[in-house]
Amino acid sequence: MGALPPHDTLRVVLRRTTEKTRRTVLLDRIARDIAALYRNGYHHKDCHLENVLLTHASEAMPATSEPELVWVDNDLRYSRSADRGRQRLDASLRQLAFTSRNFISTSEWHQFADRLSDYLSVTDLGRVLAATSVP
């Protein structure tokens, strides 16, 4: 395990970032990362933005560049059934919404949900999860 460069949690970054394009890029990346886990049957047991880091080197990036995110506290579990995957995605989305309620707007949540559905829908399991779990 290597040392991390200087960083902030994504929660801190989103609390202080007002630039809309940058926020959209970051939330899109989170949607893509979460979808990659769940469409492949995995569950992140502590899914919130304090467990996502953005390095200071990445903070200087232009708003349209790909963010460099580092997920930490990765306690993953495999879901053997679509129903169990749905329950677990529901729980993760509730946790993510609750812990981010003061710094992610309703319109950003709608955009996040749309992107999450798009990213989930590339596998059979993901299509089921997108249809049943994403608001």
Coordinates of C-alpha atoms in Angstrom, one line a residue:
M1 CA 0.0 0.0 0.0
G2 CA 1.5 3.3 -1.0
A3 CA 1.2 6.8 0.5
L4 CA -1.5 9.0 -1.0
P5 CA -0.6 12.4 -2.4
P6 CA -2.2 15.4 -0.6
H7 CA -6.0 15.1 -1.1
D8 CA -9.5 16.1 0.1
T9 CA -12.6 14.0 0.3
L10 CA -15.1 14.5 -2.4
R11 CA -17.5 15.8 0.3
V12 CA -15.1 18.6 1.0
V13 CA -14.5 19.3 -2.7
L14 CA -18.3 19.5 -3.5
R15 CA -19.0 21.6 -0.5
R16 CA -16.6 24.3 -1.6
T17 CA -17.0 24.0 -5.4
T18 CA -19.7 26.1 -7.0
E19 CA -18.6 25.7 -10.7
K20 CA -21.4 23.7 -12.3
T21 CA -19.4 21.9 -15.0
R22 CA -16.8 20.7 -12.4
R23 CA -19.6 19.4 -10.1
T24 CA -21.2 17.7 -13.0
V25 CA -18.0 15.9 -14.0
L26 CA -17.3 14.8 -10.5
L27 CA -20.9 13.4 -9.9
D28 CA -20.8 11.7 -13.3
R29 CA -17.6 9.9 -12.3
I30 CA -19.1 8.8 -9.0
A31 CA -22.2 7.5 -10.9
R32 CA -19.9 5.6 -13.3
D33 CA -17.8 4.1 -10.4
I34 CA -20.9 3.0 -8.4
A35 CA -22.5 1.5 -11.5
A36 CA -19.4 -0.5 -12.3
L37 CA -19.6 -2.2 -8.9
Y38 CA -23.4 -2.9 -8.8
R39 CA -23.9 -4.0 -12.4
N40 CA -21.2 -6.6 -11.7
G41 CA -22.9 -7.8 -8.6
Y42 CA -20.8 -6.1 -5.9
H43 CA -22.0 -3.9 -3.0
H44 CA -20.0 -1.2 -1.3
K45 CA -20.9 -1.5 2.4
D46 CA -20.0 2.2 3.2
C47 CA -20.9 4.2 0.1
H48 CA -20.5 7.9 0.8
L49 CA -18.4 10.8 -0.4
E50 CA -16.1 10.8 2.6
N51 CA -14.7 7.5 1.2
V52 CA -13.8 9.1 -2.2
L53 CA -10.7 11.2 -2.4
L54 CA -9.6 13.7 -5.0
T55 CA -5.9 14.5 -5.0
H56 CA -4.7 18.1 -5.0
A57 CA -2.9 17.5 -8.2
S58 CA -6.3 16.7 -9.8
E59 CA -7.9 19.9 -8.3
A60 CA -5.9 22.0 -10.8
M61 CA -7.5 20.1 -13.7
P62 CA -9.8 21.9 -16.1
A63 CA -13.5 21.4 -15.3
T64 CA -14.0 19.1 -18.3
S65 CA -11.0 16.8 -17.5
E66 CA -11.4 13.4 -16.1
P67 CA -11.2 13.5 -12.3
E68 CA -8.7 11.3 -10.5
L69 CA -10.7 9.7 -7.7
V70 CA -9.4 7.2 -5.1
W71 CA -12.0 5.1 -3.3
V72 CA -11.0 4.1 0.3
D73 CA -12.6 1.9 2.9
N74 CA -13.6 -0.5 0.2
D75 CA -15.5 -3.2 2.1
L76 CA -17.2 -5.0 -0.8
R77 CA -19.6 -7.9 -0.8
Y78 CA -20.8 -10.0 -3.7
S79 CA -24.6 -10.2 -4.2
R80 CA -25.6 -13.6 -5.4
S81 CA -29.1 -12.6 -6.6
A82 CA -30.6 -9.6 -8.4
D83 CA -33.0 -9.1 -5.5
R84 CA -30.2 -8.9 -3.0
G85 CA -28.3 -6.6 -5.3
R86 CA -31.4 -4.3 -5.5
Q87 CA -31.7 -4.2 -1.7
R88 CA -28.0 -3.3 -1.4
L89 CA -28.1 -0.7 -4.1
D90 CA -31.2 0.8 -2.4
A91 CA -29.3 1.0 0.9
S92 CA -26.2 2.6 -0.7
L93 CA -28.3 5.2 -2.5
R94 CA -30.1 6.1 0.7
Q95 CA -26.8 6.4 2.5
L96 CA -25.3 8.5 -0.3
A97 CA -28.3 10.8 -0.4
F98 CA -28.5 11.2 3.4
T99 CA -24.8 12.0 3.8
S100 CA -24.9 14.4 0.9
R101 CA -28.2 16.1 1.5
N102 CA -26.7 19.5 2.4
F103 CA -24.4 20.0 -0.5
I104 CA -25.9 18.2 -3.6
S105 CA -29.0 19.9 -5.0
T106 CA -32.2 18.1 -6.1
S107 CA -31.4 18.8 -9.8
E108 CA -27.9 17.4 -9.3
W109 CA -29.4 14.2 -7.8
H110 CA -31.8 13.9 -10.8
Q111 CA -28.8 14.2 -13.1
F112 CA -26.8 11.7 -11.0
A113 CA -29.7 9.2 -11.1
D114 CA -30.0 9.5 -14.9
R115 CA -26.3 8.9 -15.4
L116 CA -26.3 6.1 -12.9
S117 CA -29.1 4.4 -14.8
D118 CA -27.2 4.8 -18.1
Y119 CA -24.0 3.3 -16.6
L120 CA -25.8 0.5 -15.0
S121 CA -27.7 -0.5 -18.1
V122 CA -24.8 -2.2 -19.9
T123 CA -25.3 -5.6 -18.2
D124 CA -28.5 -7.6 -17.6
L125 CA -28.2 -7.2 -13.8
G126 CA -27.5 -3.5 -14.2
R127 CA -30.7 -3.1 -16.3
V128 CA -32.7 -4.7 -13.6
L129 CA -31.1 -2.5 -10.9
A130 CA -31.6 0.7 -13.0
A131 CA -35.3 -0.2 -13.5
T132 CA -36.0 -1.1 -9.9
S133 CA -33.6 0.9 -7.7
V134 CA -32.7 4.2 -9.3
P135 CA -35.2 6.9 -8.5

